[in-house]
PDB file of C-alpha atoms in Angstrom:
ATOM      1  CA  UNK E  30     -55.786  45.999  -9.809  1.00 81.00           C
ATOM      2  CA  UNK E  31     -54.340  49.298  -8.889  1.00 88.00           C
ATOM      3  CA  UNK E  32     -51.625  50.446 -11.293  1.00 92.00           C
ATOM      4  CA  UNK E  33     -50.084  53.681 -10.500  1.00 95.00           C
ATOM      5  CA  UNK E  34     -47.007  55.079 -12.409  1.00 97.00           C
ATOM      6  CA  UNK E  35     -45.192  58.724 -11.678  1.00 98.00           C
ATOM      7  CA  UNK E  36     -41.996  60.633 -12.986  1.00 98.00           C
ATOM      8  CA  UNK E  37     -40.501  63.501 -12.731  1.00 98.00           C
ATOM      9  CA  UNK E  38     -37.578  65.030 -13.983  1.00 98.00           C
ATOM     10  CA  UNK E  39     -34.367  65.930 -11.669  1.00 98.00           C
ATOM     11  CA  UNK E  40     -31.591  68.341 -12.362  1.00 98.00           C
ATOM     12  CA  UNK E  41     -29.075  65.856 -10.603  1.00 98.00           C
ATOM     13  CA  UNK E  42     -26.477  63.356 -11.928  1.00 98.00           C
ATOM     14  CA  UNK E  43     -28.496  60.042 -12.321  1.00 98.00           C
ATOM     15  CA  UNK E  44     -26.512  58.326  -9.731  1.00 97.00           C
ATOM     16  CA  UNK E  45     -26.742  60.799  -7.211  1.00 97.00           C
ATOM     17  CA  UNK E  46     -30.893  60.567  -7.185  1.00 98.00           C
ATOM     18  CA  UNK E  47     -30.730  57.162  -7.644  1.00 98.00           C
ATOM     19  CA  UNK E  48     -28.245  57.067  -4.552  1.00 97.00           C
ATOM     20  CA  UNK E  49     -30.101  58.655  -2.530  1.00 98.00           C
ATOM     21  CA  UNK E  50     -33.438  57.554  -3.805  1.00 98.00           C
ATOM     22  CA  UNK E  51     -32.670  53.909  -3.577  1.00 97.00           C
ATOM     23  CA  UNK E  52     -31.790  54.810   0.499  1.00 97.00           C
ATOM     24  CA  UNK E  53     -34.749  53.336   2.862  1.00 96.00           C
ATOM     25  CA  UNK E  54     -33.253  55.866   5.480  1.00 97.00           C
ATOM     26  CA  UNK E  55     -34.138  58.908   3.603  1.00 98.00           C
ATOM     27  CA  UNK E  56     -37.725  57.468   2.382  1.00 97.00           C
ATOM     28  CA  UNK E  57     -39.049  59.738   5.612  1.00 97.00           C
ATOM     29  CA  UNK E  58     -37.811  62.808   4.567  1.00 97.00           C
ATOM     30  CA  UNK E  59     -38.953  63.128   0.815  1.00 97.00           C
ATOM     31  CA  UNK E  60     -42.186  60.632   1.236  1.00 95.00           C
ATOM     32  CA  UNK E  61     -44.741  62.630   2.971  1.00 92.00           C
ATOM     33  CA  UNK E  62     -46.379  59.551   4.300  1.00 91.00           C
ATOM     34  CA  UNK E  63     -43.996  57.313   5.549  1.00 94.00           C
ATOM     35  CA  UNK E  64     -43.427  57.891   9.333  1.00 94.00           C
ATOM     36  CA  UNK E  65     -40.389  56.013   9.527  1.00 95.00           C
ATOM     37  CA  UNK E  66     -37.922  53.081   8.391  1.00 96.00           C
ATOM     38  CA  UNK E  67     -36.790  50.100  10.343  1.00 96.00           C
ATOM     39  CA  UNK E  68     -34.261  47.421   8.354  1.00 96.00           C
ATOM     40  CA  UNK E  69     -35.293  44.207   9.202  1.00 95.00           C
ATOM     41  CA  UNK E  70     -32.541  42.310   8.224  1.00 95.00           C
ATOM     42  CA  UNK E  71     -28.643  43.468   8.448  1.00 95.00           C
ATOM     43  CA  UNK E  72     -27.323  45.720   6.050  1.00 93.00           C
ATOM     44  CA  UNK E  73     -25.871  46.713   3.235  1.00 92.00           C
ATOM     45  CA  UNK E  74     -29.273  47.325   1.093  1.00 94.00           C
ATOM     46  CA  UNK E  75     -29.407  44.357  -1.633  1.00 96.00           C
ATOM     47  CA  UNK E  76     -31.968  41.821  -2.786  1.00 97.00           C
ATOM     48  CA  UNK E  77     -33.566  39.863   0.101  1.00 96.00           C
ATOM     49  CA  UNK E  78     -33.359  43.073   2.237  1.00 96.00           C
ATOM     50  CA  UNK E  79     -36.599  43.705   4.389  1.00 96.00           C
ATOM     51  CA  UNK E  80     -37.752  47.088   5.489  1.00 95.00           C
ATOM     52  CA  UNK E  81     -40.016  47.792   8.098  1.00 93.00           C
ATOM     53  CA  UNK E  82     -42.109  51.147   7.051  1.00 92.00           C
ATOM     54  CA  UNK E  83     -44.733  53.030   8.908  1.00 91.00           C
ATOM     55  CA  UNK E  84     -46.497  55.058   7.067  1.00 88.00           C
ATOM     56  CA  UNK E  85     -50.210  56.792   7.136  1.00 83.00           C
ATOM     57  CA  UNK E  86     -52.884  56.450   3.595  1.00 73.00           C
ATOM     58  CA  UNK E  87     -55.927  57.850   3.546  1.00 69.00           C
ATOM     59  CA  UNK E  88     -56.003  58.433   7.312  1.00 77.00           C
ATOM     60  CA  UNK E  89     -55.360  55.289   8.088  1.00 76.00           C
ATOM     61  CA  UNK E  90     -52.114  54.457  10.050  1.00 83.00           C
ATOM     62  CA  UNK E  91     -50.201  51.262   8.398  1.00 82.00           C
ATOM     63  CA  UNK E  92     -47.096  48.950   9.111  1.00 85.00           C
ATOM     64  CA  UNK E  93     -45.830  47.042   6.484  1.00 87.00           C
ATOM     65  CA  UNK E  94     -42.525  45.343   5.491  1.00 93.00           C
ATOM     66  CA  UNK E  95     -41.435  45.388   1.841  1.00 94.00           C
ATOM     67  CA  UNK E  96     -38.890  43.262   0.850  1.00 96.00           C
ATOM     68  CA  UNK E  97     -36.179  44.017  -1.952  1.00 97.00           C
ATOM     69  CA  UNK E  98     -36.859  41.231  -5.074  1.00 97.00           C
ATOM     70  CA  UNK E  99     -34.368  43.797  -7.667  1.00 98.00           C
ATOM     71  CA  UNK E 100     -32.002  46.159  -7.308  1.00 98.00           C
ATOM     72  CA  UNK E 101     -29.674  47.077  -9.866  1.00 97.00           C
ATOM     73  CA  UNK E 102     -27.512  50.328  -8.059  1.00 96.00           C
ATOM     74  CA  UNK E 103     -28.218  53.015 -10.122  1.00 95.00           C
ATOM     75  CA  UNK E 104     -30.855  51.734 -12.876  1.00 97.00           C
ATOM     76  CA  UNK E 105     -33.678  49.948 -11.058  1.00 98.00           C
ATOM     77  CA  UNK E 106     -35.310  48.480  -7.999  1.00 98.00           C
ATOM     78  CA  UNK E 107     -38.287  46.809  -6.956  1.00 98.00           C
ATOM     79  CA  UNK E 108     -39.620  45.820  -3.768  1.00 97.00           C
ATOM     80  CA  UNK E 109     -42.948  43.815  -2.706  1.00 96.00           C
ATOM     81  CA  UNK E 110     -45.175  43.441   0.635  1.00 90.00           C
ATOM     82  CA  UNK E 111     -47.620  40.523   0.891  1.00 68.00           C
ATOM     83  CA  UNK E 112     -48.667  40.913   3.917  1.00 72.00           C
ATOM     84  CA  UNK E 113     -52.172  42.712   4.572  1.00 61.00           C
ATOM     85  CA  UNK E 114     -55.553  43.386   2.664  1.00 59.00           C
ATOM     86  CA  UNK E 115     -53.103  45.027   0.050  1.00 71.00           C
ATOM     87  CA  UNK E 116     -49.963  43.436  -1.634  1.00 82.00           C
ATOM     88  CA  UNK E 117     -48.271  46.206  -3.149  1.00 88.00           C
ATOM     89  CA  UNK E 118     -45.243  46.415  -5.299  1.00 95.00           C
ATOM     90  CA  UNK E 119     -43.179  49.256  -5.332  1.00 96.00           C
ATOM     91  CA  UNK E 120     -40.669  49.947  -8.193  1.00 98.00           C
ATOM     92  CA  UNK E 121     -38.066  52.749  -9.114  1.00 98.00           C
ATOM     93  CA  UNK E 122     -36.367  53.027 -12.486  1.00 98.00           C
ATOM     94  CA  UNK E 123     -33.534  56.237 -13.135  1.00 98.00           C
ATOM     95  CA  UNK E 124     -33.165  57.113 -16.738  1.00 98.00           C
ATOM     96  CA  UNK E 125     -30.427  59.281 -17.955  1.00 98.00           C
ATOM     97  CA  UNK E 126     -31.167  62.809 -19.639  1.00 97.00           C
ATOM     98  CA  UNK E 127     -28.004  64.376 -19.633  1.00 97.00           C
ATOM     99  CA  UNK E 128     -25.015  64.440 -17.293  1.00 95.00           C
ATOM    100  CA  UNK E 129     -26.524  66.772 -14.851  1.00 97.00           C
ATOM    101  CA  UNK E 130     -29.818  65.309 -15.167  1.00 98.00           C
ATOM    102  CA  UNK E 131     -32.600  62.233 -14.972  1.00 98.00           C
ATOM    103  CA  UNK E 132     -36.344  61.216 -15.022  1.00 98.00           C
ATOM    104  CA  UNK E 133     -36.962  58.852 -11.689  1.00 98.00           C
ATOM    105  CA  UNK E 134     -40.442  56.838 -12.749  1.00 98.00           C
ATOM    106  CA  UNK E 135     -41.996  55.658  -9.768  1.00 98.00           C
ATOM    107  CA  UNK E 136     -44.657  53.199  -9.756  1.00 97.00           C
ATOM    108  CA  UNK E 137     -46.730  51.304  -7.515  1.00 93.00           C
ATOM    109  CA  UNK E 138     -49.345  48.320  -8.581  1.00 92.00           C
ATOM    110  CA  UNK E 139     -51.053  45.847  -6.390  1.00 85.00           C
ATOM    111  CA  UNK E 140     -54.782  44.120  -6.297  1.00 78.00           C
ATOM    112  CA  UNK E 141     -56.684  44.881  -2.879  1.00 70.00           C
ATOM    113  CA  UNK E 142     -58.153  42.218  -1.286  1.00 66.00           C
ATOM    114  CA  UNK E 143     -62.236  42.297   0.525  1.00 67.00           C
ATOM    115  CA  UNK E 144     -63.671  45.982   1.009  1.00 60.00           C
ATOM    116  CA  UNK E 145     -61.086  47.212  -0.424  1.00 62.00           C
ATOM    117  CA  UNK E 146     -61.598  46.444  -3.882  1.00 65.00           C
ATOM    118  CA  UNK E 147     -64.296  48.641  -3.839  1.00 65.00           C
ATOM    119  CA  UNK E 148     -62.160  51.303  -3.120  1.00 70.00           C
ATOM    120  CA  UNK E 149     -59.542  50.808  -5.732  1.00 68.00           C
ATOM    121  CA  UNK E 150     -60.766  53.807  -8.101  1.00 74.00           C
ATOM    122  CA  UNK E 151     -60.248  56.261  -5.493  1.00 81.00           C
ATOM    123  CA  UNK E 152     -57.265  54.917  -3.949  1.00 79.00           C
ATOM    124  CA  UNK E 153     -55.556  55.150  -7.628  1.00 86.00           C
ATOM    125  CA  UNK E 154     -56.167  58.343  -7.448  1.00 89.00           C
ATOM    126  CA  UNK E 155     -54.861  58.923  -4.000  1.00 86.00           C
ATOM    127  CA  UNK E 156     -51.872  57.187  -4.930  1.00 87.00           C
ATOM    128  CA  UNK E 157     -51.324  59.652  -7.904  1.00 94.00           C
ATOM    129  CA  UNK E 158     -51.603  62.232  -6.369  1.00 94.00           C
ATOM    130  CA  UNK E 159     -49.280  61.439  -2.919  1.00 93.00           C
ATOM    131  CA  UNK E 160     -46.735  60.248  -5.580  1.00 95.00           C
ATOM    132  CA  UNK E 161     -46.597  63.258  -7.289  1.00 97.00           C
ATOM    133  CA  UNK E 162     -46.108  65.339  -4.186  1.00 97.00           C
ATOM    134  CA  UNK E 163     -43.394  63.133  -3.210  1.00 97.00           C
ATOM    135  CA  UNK E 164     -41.483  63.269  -6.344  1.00 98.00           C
ATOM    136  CA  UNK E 165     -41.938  66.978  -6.353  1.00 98.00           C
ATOM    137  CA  UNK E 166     -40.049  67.407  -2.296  1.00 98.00           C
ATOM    138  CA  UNK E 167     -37.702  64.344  -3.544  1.00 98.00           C
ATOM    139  CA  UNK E 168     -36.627  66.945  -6.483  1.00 98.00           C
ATOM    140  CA  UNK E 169     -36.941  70.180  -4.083  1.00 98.00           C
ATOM    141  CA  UNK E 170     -34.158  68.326  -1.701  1.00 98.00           C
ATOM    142  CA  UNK E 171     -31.909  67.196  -4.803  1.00 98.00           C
ATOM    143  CA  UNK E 172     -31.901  69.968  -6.585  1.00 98.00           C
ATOM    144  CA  UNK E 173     -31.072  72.587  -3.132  1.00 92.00           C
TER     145      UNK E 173
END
């Protein structure tokens, strides 16, 4: 099992991050990997909502569609692929600090499947360190 949790904390109303966060169109710009978005099934962004990403790990280019299981606008959201050698589930959760500010905890578990359970150390640790990076551009953006 891969278990990967991140936060960081934003000098930006809650609801703003969470906003724009929470927004599959802007995972490209503050998620170095991700390539780009394609919605799957019509908008507006709520549970049952499937997202086509494409995205590159490890130097290996993947396609994967993540579908929205919980989203509560402004406090949490989850979302889960099955598909592949690597179910992964992908959750958000905004927690207030002050008015002007919030912690976003990112976090990211799954169980690789064949080879690549061998590889689940070092893919933690990929993870980790990816998510960090992202949550340090996502707070670059917000806070500009």
């Amino acid at each position: 099992m891969v278990n990967v949790t991140t936060q960081i904390n934003i000098e930006v109303p809650k609801n703003k991050v969470a906003e724009y966060a929470a927004n599959p169109d802007n995972a490209p710009q503050w998620y170095k990997n991700i390539k780009s978005v394609e919605w799957k099934t019509p908008r507006p962004f709520r549970v049952g909502t499937q997202i086509a990403f494409k995205a590159t790990f490890l130097g290996k280019e993947l396609a994967y569609i993540y579908e929205i299981v919980k989203f509560n606008p402004g406090e949490d959201l989850v979302m889960r692929t099955s598909q592949g050698p690597f179910p992964m589930e992908t959750s958000y959760r905004w927690e207030v600090i002050d008015d002007n500010a919030c912690r976003m905890i990112l976090r990211n578990s799954g169980s690789p499947s064949g080879f690549l359970k061998l590889l689940a150390p070092f893919m933690e640790l990929a993870m980790k360190r990816a998510n960090k990076k992202d949550l340090k551009l996502l707070k670059f953006i917000l806070e500009k």
